[in-house]
CSV table of C-alpha atoms (C1' of nucleotides) in Angstrom, one decimal:
chain,number,residue,atom,x,y,z
A,1,MET,CA,-105.7,220.7,-96.9
A,2,THR,CA,-106.1,222.2,-93.4
A,3,PRO,CA,-109.4,221.0,-92.0
A,4,ILE,CA,-111.9,223.8,-91.1
A,5,ILE,CA,-113.9,223.7,-87.9
A,6,LEU,CA,-117.1,225.7,-87.7
A,7,VAL,CA,-117.6,226.9,-84.3
A,8,CYS,CA,-121.3,228.0,-83.6
A,9,SER,CA,-121.3,230.4,-80.7
A,10,GLN,CA,-122.0,234.0,-79.5
A,11,ASP,CA,-119.4,233.8,-77.0
A,12,ALA,CA,-116.4,235.8,-78.5
A,13,GLU,CA,-113.9,234.8,-75.9
A,14,LEU,CA,-114.6,231.1,-76.1
A,15,TYR,CA,-114.2,231.4,-79.8
A,16,LEU,CA,-111.0,233.3,-79.6
A,17,LEU,CA,-109.5,230.7,-77.2
A,18,LEU,CA,-110.9,227.7,-79.3
A,19,ALA,CA,-109.5,229.3,-82.5
A,20,HIS,CA,-106.2,229.6,-81.0
A,21,VAL,CA,-106.1,225.9,-79.7
A,22,LEU,CA,-107.5,224.7,-83.0
A,23,HIS,CA,-105.1,226.6,-85.0
A,24,SER,CA,-102.0,225.4,-83.1
A,25,GLU,CA,-103.2,221.8,-83.7
A,26,GLY,CA,-103.4,222.2,-87.4
A,27,PHE,CA,-107.0,223.2,-87.8
A,28,GLU,CA,-108.7,226.4,-89.0
A,29,ALA,CA,-111.6,227.9,-87.1
A,30,ARG,CA,-114.6,229.8,-88.4
A,31,LEU,CA,-117.2,231.6,-86.4
A,32,ALA,CA,-120.9,231.4,-86.9
A,33,ALA,CA,-123.1,233.4,-84.6
A,34,SER,CA,-126.4,232.8,-86.2
A,35,GLU,CA,-128.1,230.1,-88.3
A,36,ASP,CA,-127.6,232.2,-91.4
A,37,ASP,CA,-123.8,232.3,-90.6
A,38,VAL,CA,-123.9,228.5,-90.4
A,39,MET,CA,-125.6,228.2,-93.8
A,40,ASP,CA,-123.2,230.6,-95.4
A,41,ALA,CA,-120.3,228.9,-94.0
A,42,CYS,CA,-121.4,225.5,-95.1
A,43,THR,CA,-122.1,226.8,-98.6
A,44,SER,CA,-118.8,228.6,-99.1
A,45,GLU,CA,-116.3,226.4,-97.7
A,46,GLU,CA,-115.7,222.8,-97.0
A,47,ILE,CA,-116.3,222.3,-93.3
A,48,SER,CA,-114.8,219.3,-91.8
A,49,ALA,CA,-116.8,219.4,-88.5
A,50,VAL,CA,-119.1,221.6,-86.6
A,51,LEU,CA,-118.8,222.5,-82.9
A,52,LEU,CA,-122.1,223.6,-81.3
A,53,ASP,CA,-121.8,225.8,-78.2
A,54,CYS,CA,-125.1,225.2,-76.3
A,55,ALA,CA,-124.4,227.9,-73.7
A,56,GLY,CA,-123.5,230.5,-76.2
A,57,TRP,CA,-126.5,229.9,-78.5
A,58,PRO,CA,-129.8,231.6,-78.0
A,59,SER,CA,-132.1,228.8,-79.3
A,60,ASP,CA,-132.5,225.0,-79.2
A,61,LEU,CA,-129.7,223.6,-81.2
A,62,ALA,CA,-131.1,220.2,-82.0
A,63,PRO,CA,-132.9,221.1,-85.3
A,64,LEU,CA,-129.6,222.7,-86.5
A,65,CYS,CA,-127.8,219.5,-85.4
A,66,ALA,CA,-130.1,217.4,-87.4
A,67,LEU,CA,-129.8,219.5,-90.4
A,68,LEU,CA,-126.0,219.4,-90.2
A,69,LYS,CA,-126.1,215.6,-89.7
A,70,GLY,CA,-128.3,215.4,-92.7
A,71,THR,CA,-125.5,216.9,-94.7
A,72,GLY,CA,-123.0,214.3,-93.4
A,73,LEU,CA,-121.0,216.6,-91.3
A,74,SER,CA,-119.4,215.6,-88.0
A,75,VAL,CA,-121.0,217.5,-85.1
A,76,GLY,CA,-119.8,217.9,-81.6
A,77,ALA,CA,-121.5,220.1,-78.8
A,78,LEU,CA,-120.2,221.8,-75.7
A,79,ILE,CA,-123.0,220.9,-73.2
A,80,ASP,CA,-123.6,222.0,-69.6
A,81,GLY,CA,-123.6,218.9,-67.4
A,82,ASN,CA,-126.8,219.8,-66.0
A,83,MET,CA,-128.7,220.2,-69.3
A,84,ARG,CA,-129.5,216.5,-69.7
A,85,ALA,CA,-132.7,217.0,-71.6
A,86,GLN,CA,-130.9,219.2,-74.2
A,87,HIS,CA,-128.1,216.5,-74.3
A,88,LEU,CA,-130.8,213.8,-75.1
A,89,GLN,CA,-132.4,216.1,-77.8
A,90,LEU,CA,-128.9,216.5,-79.5
A,91,ILE,CA,-128.2,212.8,-79.3
A,92,LYS,CA,-131.6,212.1,-81.0
A,93,ALA,CA,-130.6,214.5,-83.5
A,94,GLY,CA,-127.5,212.5,-84.3
A,95,LEU,CA,-124.9,214.3,-82.4
A,96,ASP,CA,-121.5,212.7,-82.8
A,97,GLU,CA,-119.8,213.9,-79.6
A,98,GLY,CA,-121.1,215.6,-76.6
A,99,ILE,CA,-118.4,217.4,-74.6
A,100,THR,CA,-119.5,218.5,-71.2
A,101,ARG,CA,-118.3,221.8,-69.6
A,102,PRO,CA,-116.0,222.7,-68.3
A,103,LEU,CA,-114.4,221.9,-71.7
A,104,SER,CA,-111.3,219.8,-71.8
A,105,PRO,CA,-109.2,220.7,-74.8
A,106,SER,CA,-107.7,217.4,-75.2
A,107,LYS,CA,-111.2,215.7,-75.3
A,108,LEU,CA,-112.3,218.1,-78.0
A,109,LEU,CA,-109.1,217.6,-79.9
A,110,ALA,CA,-109.5,213.8,-79.6
A,111,PHE,CA,-112.9,214.2,-81.3
A,112,LEU,CA,-111.5,216.3,-84.0
A,113,GLN,CA,-108.7,214.0,-84.8
A,114,GLY,CA,-110.9,211.1,-85.1
A,115,ILE,CA,-110.1,209.5,-81.9
A,116,ARG,CA,-113.1,207.6,-80.6
A,117,PRO,CA,-115.2,208.9,-77.6
A,118,ARG,CA,-113.8,208.1,-74.2
A,119,SER,CA,-116.0,205.1,-73.7
A,120,GLU,CA,-114.4,203.5,-76.7
A,121,ALA,CA,-111.0,204.9,-75.8
A,122,VAL,CA,-111.2,203.0,-72.5
A,123,THR,CA,-112.1,199.9,-74.5
A,124,ARG,CA,-109.2,200.5,-76.7
A,125,SER,CA,-106.7,201.0,-73.9
A,126,SER,CA,-107.3,197.4,-73.2
A,127,PHE,CA,-105.5,196.7,-76.4
A,128,ALA,CA,-102.5,195.7,-74.6
A,129,VAL,CA,-99.1,195.3,-76.1
A,130,PRO,CA,-98.9,192.0,-78.0
A,131,ALA,CA,-97.7,189.2,-75.9
A,132,GLU,CA,-94.6,188.8,-78.0
A,133,PHE,CA,-93.2,191.9,-76.6
A,134,VAL,CA,-91.6,192.0,-73.2
A,135,PHE,CA,-90.6,195.4,-72.0
A,136,GLU,CA,-87.7,196.2,-69.7
A,137,PRO,CA,-86.7,199.8,-68.6
A,138,HIS,CA,-84.0,199.9,-71.1
A,139,ALA,CA,-84.8,197.2,-73.6
A,140,VAL,CA,-87.5,195.2,-75.4
A,141,VAL,CA,-87.4,191.5,-76.0
A,142,VAL,CA,-89.2,190.1,-79.0
A,143,SER,CA,-88.7,187.2,-81.4
A,144,GLY,CA,-86.1,185.9,-79.1
A,145,LYS,CA,-84.0,189.1,-79.4
A,146,ARG,CA,-83.2,191.6,-76.7
A,147,ILE,CA,-83.0,195.1,-78.2
A,148,SER,CA,-81.5,197.9,-76.1
A,149,LEU,CA,-83.5,201.0,-75.9
A,150,ALA,CA,-83.4,204.3,-74.1
A,151,PRO,CA,-86.3,204.8,-71.8
A,152,MET,CA,-87.9,207.2,-74.2
A,153,GLU,CA,-87.6,204.9,-76.9
A,154,VAL,CA,-89.4,202.2,-74.8
A,155,ARG,CA,-92.3,204.5,-74.1
A,156,ILE,CA,-92.6,205.5,-77.7
A,157,LEU,CA,-92.6,201.9,-79.0
A,158,ARG,CA,-95.0,200.8,-76.3
A,159,PHE,CA,-97.5,203.6,-77.3
A,160,LEU,CA,-97.2,202.8,-81.0
A,161,LEU,CA,-97.8,199.1,-80.3
A,162,GLU,CA,-100.9,199.9,-78.2
A,163,ARG,CA,-102.2,202.0,-81.1
A,164,GLN,CA,-102.1,198.9,-83.2
A,165,GLY,CA,-101.1,200.5,-86.6
A,166,GLN,CA,-103.2,203.6,-86.3
A,167,ILE,CA,-101.6,207.0,-87.0
A,168,SER,CA,-100.3,208.9,-84.1
A,169,THR,CA,-99.7,212.6,-84.4
A,170,ARG,CA,-96.6,214.0,-83.0
A,171,GLN,CA,-98.8,215.7,-80.3
A,172,GLN,CA,-100.3,212.4,-79.4
A,173,LEU,CA,-96.8,210.9,-79.0
A,174,ILE,CA,-95.7,213.8,-76.8
A,175,GLU,CA,-98.8,213.4,-74.6
A,176,ALA,CA,-98.3,209.8,-74.3
A,177,ALA,CA,-94.6,209.4,-73.9
A,178,TRP,CA,-93.5,212.5,-72.1
A,179,PRO,CA,-94.1,213.5,-68.6
A,180,ASP,CA,-97.3,215.6,-68.1
A,181,ARG,CA,-97.0,219.2,-69.2
A,182,HIS,CA,-93.4,218.6,-70.6
A,183,ALA,CA,-93.0,221.0,-73.6
A,184,VAL,CA,-90.9,219.7,-76.3
A,185,GLU,CA,-90.7,220.7,-80.0
A,186,SER,CA,-92.5,218.4,-82.4
A,187,ARG,CA,-89.1,217.8,-84.1
A,188,THR,CA,-87.8,216.3,-81.0
A,189,VAL,CA,-90.4,213.5,-81.8
A,190,ASP,CA,-88.9,213.0,-85.2
A,191,VAL,CA,-85.5,212.6,-83.8
A,192,HIS,CA,-86.5,210.0,-81.2
A,193,ILE,CA,-88.4,208.1,-84.0
A,194,GLY,CA,-85.2,208.0,-85.9
A,195,ARG,CA,-83.3,206.7,-83.0
A,196,LEU,CA,-86.0,204.1,-82.3
A,197,ARG,CA,-85.9,203.1,-86.0
A,198,ARG,CA,-82.2,202.5,-85.8
A,199,ALA,CA,-82.6,200.5,-82.6
A,200,ILE,CA,-85.2,198.2,-84.0
A,201,ALA,CA,-83.7,197.9,-87.5
A,202,GLU,CA,-82.8,194.2,-87.1
A,203,LEU,CA,-86.3,193.3,-86.5
A,204,ARG,CA,-87.7,192.4,-89.8
A,205,ASP,CA,-91.4,192.4,-88.8
A,206,LEU,CA,-91.5,195.7,-87.1
A,207,ARG,CA,-91.3,199.1,-88.7
A,208,VAL,CA,-92.2,202.7,-88.0
A,209,ARG,CA,-93.9,204.2,-91.0
A,210,THR,CA,-94.1,208.0,-91.7
A,211,VAL,CA,-97.3,209.4,-92.7
A,212,TYR,CA,-96.5,212.6,-94.6
A,213,GLY,CA,-97.9,215.6,-92.8
A,214,ALA,CA,-99.8,213.5,-90.2
A,215,GLY,CA,-97.4,211.6,-87.9
A,216,TYR,CA,-96.3,208.0,-87.5
A,217,ALA,CA,-97.7,204.4,-87.5
A,218,LEU,CA,-96.3,201.1,-86.5
A,219,GLU,CA,-96.3,198.2,-88.9
A,220,PHE,CA,-96.0,194.9,-87.1
A,221,HIS,CA,-96.4,191.6,-88.9
A,222,TYR,CA,-97.4,188.9,-86.6
A,223,GLY,CA,-96.0,185.5,-87.3
B,1,MET,CA,-86.4,225.6,-67.7
B,2,THR,CA,-90.1,226.0,-68.8
B,3,PRO,CA,-91.6,229.0,-67.4
B,4,ILE,CA,-94.5,228.5,-65.0
B,5,ILE,CA,-97.6,230.6,-65.1
B,6,LEU,CA,-99.8,230.7,-62.1
B,7,VAL,CA,-103.6,231.2,-63.2
B,8,CYS,CA,-105.7,232.5,-60.4
B,9,SER,CA,-109.2,231.5,-61.1
B,10,GLN,CA,-112.2,229.6,-60.1
B,11,ASP,CA,-113.3,229.0,-63.6
B,12,ALA,CA,-112.3,225.4,-64.4
B,13,GLU,CA,-112.9,225.7,-68.1
B,14,LEU,CA,-111.1,228.8,-68.6
B,15,TYR,CA,-108.1,227.2,-66.8
B,16,LEU,CA,-108.3,224.2,-69.0
B,17,LEU,CA,-108.3,226.2,-72.1
B,18,LEU,CA,-105.6,228.5,-70.9
B,19,ALA,CA,-103.5,225.7,-69.7
B,20,HIS,CA,-103.7,224.1,-73.1
B,21,VAL,CA,-102.8,227.3,-74.9
B,22,LEU,CA,-99.8,228.0,-72.5
B,23,HIS,CA,-98.6,224.5,-72.7
B,24,SER,CA,-98.5,224.5,-76.5
B,25,GLU,CA,-96.5,227.8,-76.4
B,26,GLY,CA,-93.9,226.4,-74.2
B,27,PHE,CA,-95.3,227.5,-70.7
B,28,GLU,CA,-96.5,225.4,-67.9
B,29,ALA,CA,-99.7,226.4,-66.1
B,30,ARG,CA,-100.6,226.0,-62.5
B,31,LEU,CA,-104.0,226.7,-60.9
B,32,ALA,CA,-104.7,228.6,-57.8
B,33,ALA,CA,-108.3,228.8,-56.7
B,34,SER,CA,-107.7,230.6,-53.4
B,35,GLU,CA,-105.3,232.9,-51.8
B,36,ASP,CA,-103.8,230.0,-49.9
B,37,ASP,CA,-103.2,228.3,-53.2
B,38,VAL,CA,-101.6,231.3,-54.4
B,39,MET,CA,-99.2,231.4,-51.5
B,40,ASP,CA,-98.5,227.7,-51.7
B,41,ALA,CA,-97.6,227.9,-55.4
B,42,CYS,CA,-95.4,230.9,-55.0
B,43,THR,CA,-93.5,229.1,-52.1
B,44,SER,CA,-93.1,225.8,-53.6
B,45,GLU,CA,-92.2,226.6,-57.2
B,46,GLU,CA,-90.5,229.3,-59.2
B,47,ILE,CA,-93.4,231.1,-60.8
B,48,SER,CA,-92.6,233.2,-63.8
B,49,ALA,CA,-95.8,235.3,-64.0
B,50,VAL,CA,-99.3,235.4,-62.6
B,51,LEU,CA,-102.5,235.8,-64.4
B,52,LEU,CA,-105.6,237.0,-62.4
B,53,ASP,CA,-109.0,236.1,-63.5
B,54,CYS,CA,-111.2,238.9,-62.1
B,55,ALA,CA,-114.4,237.3,-63.2
B,56,GLY,CA,-113.5,234.1,-61.7
B,57,TRP,CA,-112.4,235.3,-58.4
B,58,PRO,CA,-114.8,236.0,-55.4
B,59,SER,CA,-113.1,239.0,-53.9
B,60,ASP,CA,-111.1,242.1,-54.8
B,61,LEU,CA,-107.8,241.1,-56.4
B,62,ALA,CA,-106.0,244.5,-56.0
B,63,PRO,CA,-104.5,243.4,-52.5
B,64,LEU,CA,-103.3,240.1,-53.9
B,65,CYS,CA,-101.9,242.0,-57.0
B,66,ALA,CA,-100.0,244.3,-54.7
B,67,LEU,CA,-98.5,241.5,-52.7
B,68,LEU,CA,-97.4,239.6,-55.8
B,69,LYS,CA,-95.8,242.8,-57.2
B,70,GLY,CA,-94.1,243.2,-53.9
B,71,THR,CA,-92.4,239.9,-54.5
B,72,GLY,CA,-91.3,241.1,-58.0
B,73,LEU,CA,-93.6,238.9,-60.1
B,74,SER,CA,-95.0,239.8,-63.3
B,75,VAL,CA,-98.8,240.1,-63.0
B,76,GLY,CA,-101.4,240.2,-65.7
B,77,ALA,CA,-105.3,240.3,-65.1
B,78,LEU,CA,-108.3,239.4,-67.3
B,79,ILE,CA,-110.6,242.4,-66.8
B,80,ASP,CA,-114.2,243.0,-68.0
B,81,GLY,CA,-114.2,246.0,-70.1
B,82,ASN,CA,-117.0,247.4,-67.9
B,83,MET,CA,-115.2,247.1,-64.7
B,84,ARG,CA,-113.1,250.3,-64.9
B,85,ALA,CA,-112.9,250.9,-61.2
B,86,GLN,CA,-111.5,247.6,-60.7
B,87,HIS,CA,-109.0,248.2,-63.6
B,88,LEU,CA,-107.9,251.4,-61.9
B,89,GLN,CA,-107.4,249.6,-58.6
B,90,LEU,CA,-105.2,247.0,-60.2
B,91,ILE,CA,-103.2,249.5,-61.9
B,92,LYS,CA,-102.6,251.3,-58.7
B,93,ALA,CA,-101.5,247.9,-57.3
B,94,GLY,CA,-98.9,247.7,-59.9
B,95,LEU,CA,-100.5,245.6,-62.5
B,96,ASP,CA,-98.2,244.9,-65.4
B,97,GLU,CA,-100.9,244.1,-68.0
B,98,GLY,CA,-104.6,244.3,-68.1
B,99,ILE,CA,-106.1,242.1,-70.8
B,100,THR,CA,-109.7,243.0,-71.5
B,101,ARG,CA,-112.5,240.3,-72.1
B,102,PRO,CA,-113.1,238.8,-74.4
B,103,LEU,CA,-109.7,237.3,-74.1
B,104,SER,CA,-107.3,237.4,-77.1
B,105,PRO,CA,-104.8,234.5,-76.8
B,106,SER,CA,-102.2,236.3,-78.9
B,107,LYS,CA,-102.3,239.3,-76.6
B,108,LEU,CA,-101.9,237.2,-73.4
B,109,LEU,CA,-99.0,235.3,-75.1
B,110,ALA,CA,-97.4,238.6,-76.2
B,111,PHE,CA,-97.5,239.7,-72.5
B,112,LEU,CA,-96.2,236.4,-71.3
B,113,GLN,CA,-93.4,236.3,-73.9
B,114,GLY,CA,-92.1,239.9,-72.8
B,115,ILE,CA,-93.5,241.6,-75.8
B,116,ARG,CA,-94.3,245.1,-74.7
B,117,PRO,CA,-98.0,246.2,-74.2
B,118,ARG,CA,-99.8,247.2,-77.3
B,119,SER,CA,-99.2,250.8,-76.9
B,120,GLU,CA,-95.6,250.1,-77.0
B,121,ALA,CA,-96.0,247.6,-79.7
B,122,VAL,CA,-97.6,250.2,-81.9
B,123,THR,CA,-94.7,252.6,-81.1
B,124,ARG,CA,-92.3,249.9,-82.1
B,125,SER,CA,-94.0,249.1,-85.3
B,126,SER,CA,-92.8,252.4,-86.4
B,127,PHE,CA,-89.3,251.0,-86.3
B,128,ALA,CA,-89.2,250.7,-90.0
B,129,VAL,CA,-86.8,248.7,-92.0
B,130,PRO,CA,-83.4,250.7,-92.2
B,131,ALA,CA,-83.2,252.8,-95.3
B,132,GLU,CA,-80.3,250.8,-96.5
B,133,PHE,CA,-82.7,248.1,-97.3
B,134,VAL,CA,-84.9,248.2,-100.4
B,135,PHE,CA,-87.4,245.4,-100.8
B,136,GLU,CA,-88.8,244.0,-103.9
B,137,PRO,CA,-91.2,241.0,-104.2
B,138,HIS,CA,-88.5,238.6,-105.1
B,139,ALA,CA,-85.3,240.4,-103.9
B,140,VAL,CA,-83.7,242.9,-101.4
B,141,VAL,CA,-81.1,245.6,-102.4
B,142,VAL,CA,-78.6,246.5,-99.8
B,143,SER,CA,-75.0,247.7,-99.9
B,144,GLY,CA,-75.3,248.1,-103.7
B,145,LYS,CA,-76.1,244.5,-104.1
B,146,ARG,CA,-79.4,243.0,-105.3
B,147,ILE,CA,-80.1,239.6,-103.6
B,148,SER,CA,-82.6,237.2,-105.0
B,149,LEU,CA,-85.0,236.0,-102.4
B,150,ALA,CA,-88.1,234.0,-102.5
B,151,PRO,CA,-91.3,235.9,-101.2
B,152,MET,CA,-91.3,234.0,-97.9
B,153,GLU,CA,-87.5,234.9,-97.4
B,154,VAL,CA,-88.4,238.5,-98.2
B,155,ARG,CA,-91.1,238.5,-95.5
B,156,ILE,CA,-89.0,236.8,-92.9
B,157,LEU,CA,-86.1,239.1,-93.5
B,158,ARG,CA,-88.2,242.2,-93.3
B,159,PHE,CA,-89.8,241.1,-90.0
B,160,LEU,CA,-86.3,240.3,-88.4
B,161,LEU,CA,-85.2,243.8,-89.5
B,162,GLU,CA,-88.2,245.5,-87.9
B,163,ARG,CA,-87.4,243.5,-84.7
B,164,GLN,CA,-83.9,245.3,-84.6
B,165,GLY,CA,-82.0,242.5,-83.2
B,166,GLN,CA,-84.5,241.3,-80.7
B,167,ILE,CA,-85.2,237.5,-80.5
B,168,SER,CA,-88.2,236.1,-82.3
B,169,THR,CA,-89.7,232.8,-81.5
B,170,ARG,CA,-90.7,230.6,-84.4
B,171,GLN,CA,-94.3,231.3,-83.5
B,172,GLN,CA,-93.8,234.9,-83.8
B,173,LEU,CA,-92.2,234.4,-87.1
B,174,ILE,CA,-95.0,232.3,-88.3
B,175,GLU,CA,-97.6,234.9,-87.1
B,176,ALA,CA,-95.7,237.6,-88.8
B,177,ALA,CA,-94.6,236.1,-92.1
B,178,TRP,CA,-97.3,233.6,-92.9
B,179,PRO,CA,-100.8,234.2,-94.0
B,180,ASP,CA,-103.3,234.4,-91.2
B,181,ARG,CA,-104.4,231.1,-89.7
B,182,HIS,CA,-101.9,229.2,-91.9
B,183,ALA,CA,-100.7,226.3,-89.9
B,184,VAL,CA,-97.1,225.1,-90.5
B,185,GLU,CA,-94.7,223.1,-88.3
B,186,SER,CA,-92.2,225.2,-86.5
B,187,ARG,CA,-89.4,223.3,-88.2
B,188,THR,CA,-90.6,224.8,-91.4
B,189,VAL,CA,-89.4,228.1,-90.0
B,190,ASP,CA,-86.0,226.5,-89.5
B,191,VAL,CA,-85.8,225.4,-93.1
B,192,HIS,CA,-86.6,228.9,-94.3
B,193,ILE,CA,-84.1,230.5,-92.0
B,194,GLY,CA,-81.5,228.1,-93.6
B,195,ARG,CA,-82.6,229.3,-97.0
B,196,LEU,CA,-82.5,232.9,-96.1
B,197,ARG,CA,-79.0,232.4,-94.6
B,198,ARG,CA,-77.7,230.9,-97.8
B,199,ALA,CA,-79.3,233.7,-99.8
B,200,ILE,CA,-77.8,236.6,-97.8
B,201,ALA,CA,-74.4,234.8,-97.2
B,202,GLU,CA,-72.5,237.2,-99.3
B,203,LEU,CA,-73.5,240.2,-97.1
B,204,ARG,CA,-70.9,240.5,-94.5
B,205,ASP,CA,-72.8,242.8,-92.2
B,206,LEU,CA,-76.0,240.8,-92.0
B,207,ARG,CA,-76.4,237.5,-90.3
B,208,VAL,CA,-79.2,235.5,-88.7
B,209,ARG,CA,-78.2,234.2,-85.2
B,210,THR,CA,-79.8,231.2,-83.6
B,211,VAL,CA,-80.7,231.5,-80.0
B,212,TYR,CA,-80.7,228.1,-78.6
B,213,GLY,CA,-84.2,226.8,-77.5
B,214,ALA,CA,-85.6,230.3,-78.2
B,215,GLY,CA,-85.6,231.3,-81.8
B,216,TYR,CA,-83.7,233.7,-84.1
B,217,ALA,CA,-82.4,237.2,-84.1
B,218,LEU,CA,-80.9,239.4,-86.8
B,219,GLU,CA,-77.4,240.8,-86.5
B,220,PHE,CA,-76.9,243.9,-88.7
B,221,HIS,CA,-73.9,246.1,-88.4
B,222,TYR,CA,-74.5,249.5,-89.8
B,223,GLY,CA,-71.7,251.2,-91.5
C,1,DT,C1',-106.3,236.3,-127.1
C,2,DT,C1',-107.5,232.3,-124.4
C,3,DC,C1',-106.6,228.2,-122.3
C,4,DA,C1',-104.4,223.9,-121.4
C,5,DT,C1',-100.4,221.8,-120.3
C,6,DA,C1',-95.6,221.7,-119.1
C,7,DA,C1',-91.9,223.7,-116.6
C,8,DT,C1',-90.2,226.1,-112.9
C,9,DT,C1',-90.2,228.1,-108.6
C,10,DT,C1',-91.7,228.1,-103.9
C,11,DT,C1',-93.1,226.2,-99.8
C,12,DG,C1',-93.9,222.4,-96.5
C,13,DT,C1',-92.0,218.3,-94.6
C,14,DT,C1',-88.7,214.5,-93.6
C,15,DA,C1',-84.4,212.2,-92.2
C,16,DT,C1',-80.4,212.2,-89.9
C,17,DA,C1',-75.7,213.7,-88.5
C,18,DA,C1',-74.2,216.6,-85.1
C,19,DC,C1',-74.1,219.6,-81.2
C,20,DA,C1',-75.9,221.3,-76.5
C,21,DA,C1',-77.7,220.4,-72.2
C,22,DA,C1',-79.6,217.6,-68.6
C,23,DA,C1',-79.9,213.3,-66.2
C,24,DA,C1',-78.2,209.1,-64.7
C,25,DT,C1',-74.5,206.2,-63.5
C,26,DC,C1',-70.1,205.0,-62.0
C,27,DA,C1',-65.7,205.5,-59.6
C,28,DT,C1',-63.1,207.1,-55.9
C,29,DG,C1',-61.6,208.7,-51.4
C,30,DA,C1',-62.7,209.9,-46.8
D,1,DT,C1',-71.1,203.7,-46.4
D,2,DC,C1',-71.7,208.1,-48.3
D,3,DA,C1',-70.5,212.3,-50.6
D,4,DT,C1',-68.5,214.1,-54.5
D,5,DG,C1',-66.7,214.5,-59.0
D,6,DA,C1',-66.2,212.2,-63.4
D,7,DT,C1',-68.1,209.8,-67.0
D,8,DT,C1',-71.6,208.0,-69.6
D,9,DT,C1',-76.2,208.0,-71.2
D,10,DT,C1',-80.2,210.1,-72.4
D,11,DT,C1',-82.7,213.8,-74.1
D,12,DG,C1',-83.4,218.3,-76.6
D,13,DT,C1',-82.2,221.1,-80.2
D,14,DT,C1',-80.0,222.6,-84.7
D,15,DA,C1',-78.5,222.4,-89.4
D,16,DT,C1',-79.2,221.1,-93.9
D,17,DA,C1',-79.6,217.9,-97.8
D,18,DA,C1',-83.4,215.9,-99.9
D,19,DC,C1',-87.9,214.8,-101.0
D,20,DA,C1',-93.1,215.9,-101.5
D,21,DA,C1',-96.6,219.0,-102.7
D,22,DA,C1',-98.4,223.4,-104.1
D,23,DA,C1',-98.3,227.5,-106.5
D,24,DT,C1',-96.6,230.3,-110.2
D,25,DT,C1',-94.9,231.1,-114.6
D,26,DA,C1',-94.0,230.1,-119.3
D,27,DT,C1',-95.3,228.1,-123.6
D,28,DG,C1',-97.7,226.6,-127.7
D,29,DA,C1',-101.9,225.4,-129.8
D,30,DA,C1',-106.5,226.7,-130.9
DNA sequence: TTCATAATTTTGTTATAACAAAAATCATGA
DNA sequence: TCATGATTTTTGTTATAACAAAATTATGAA
């Protein structure tokens, strides 16, 4: 079931760009240009999250935010950096994520894919690799065993360890393990996962699990 | 070699969004916020195309456009619909493609992927399926043979026939053959191409050719 | 005729062997 | 020691069998 994101804006171009980005990340986008549109959309479809465009909306969005939060929806908002009072109002209304302009698509996507806000992301980045794992450029040492790995396999394994069992999409793996702006097909990830699996096959407590239609997660049993 | 698109703008958010869109379509984006930046970029890297943001540039872009065209680069421009004089100046400067605001990502991508401008696209859509092919919902009849096909295979074959041997990317196939806003993995396309190939295997004059790293094209020998 | 259920078809996704291309490393000779 | 060519390793992509899920069609009972 493709999650549907309701974009509340009267900025047509922003919507077109966002719709494109969302679509290519596995979301569907819907446009609401008025409060009536918002009500109609929430009634007729199962909306997964709402994105409020503060610059592209003629009135104060805090009441609408409160209403949407009252229905249990996740709500994010695009907020101008200089509109602090508005930001505060939205936070009081229960806003889940404020995304300041200029908009960073990756932060928006992180919000939509359930990744915690940056402050928590920073906290989580201190989730280091468990001490049992010692990485080398072409290998990993764990449980007294030294496993040869290609550099790409090393990067993927390290990332999955840092994620501590959470599901990673292929796109997240690409962003984490490939050099910046390096475009590869998502099925390239699948092939590397297979290579990593074969390389670590002899480790009984470590396994890469496939989550159908979502991505991959690491299972590691400490002992 | 990933094509590099130089985006000339001082609108940070537009750049972030465009960079994201371009990146996920297999392009790399670079930002130039001044004419010096443009010159630096063109000197230091092999730029495949340039995109001029007329709203996000402080001066007339026609001279820069002429300069870039002089170097043989493809140049597109984002142009406000009400800036006709500017549009004319850019056309006189040799502009390849004017994309009016609000920006449609698919039109931008069509330009970047070498698809002809819309006027030519409309012309090309009259390239009907050759008369030898008669399509049914679950089959195609050609050369006196009736080949059973799944509906998706019918849509893919029809699209490839209309393309008359031109290469289609997986994304183009998805946009043409799948319902609007339907998100599938690009490897889903590969699987359907395989199924289509098996279905039409007995037709000696019809073949789906793989273009490594690009997509697919149909080979059909009339006779 | 309608509707619920089962069966079948279609579509989406995964795994992995294999091939293509690029990058890194090694060997050799000047 | 260094440049160059050869070899090996690494990475990206493709093909396709197989599995999972969704959609459509068929069937039988009410």
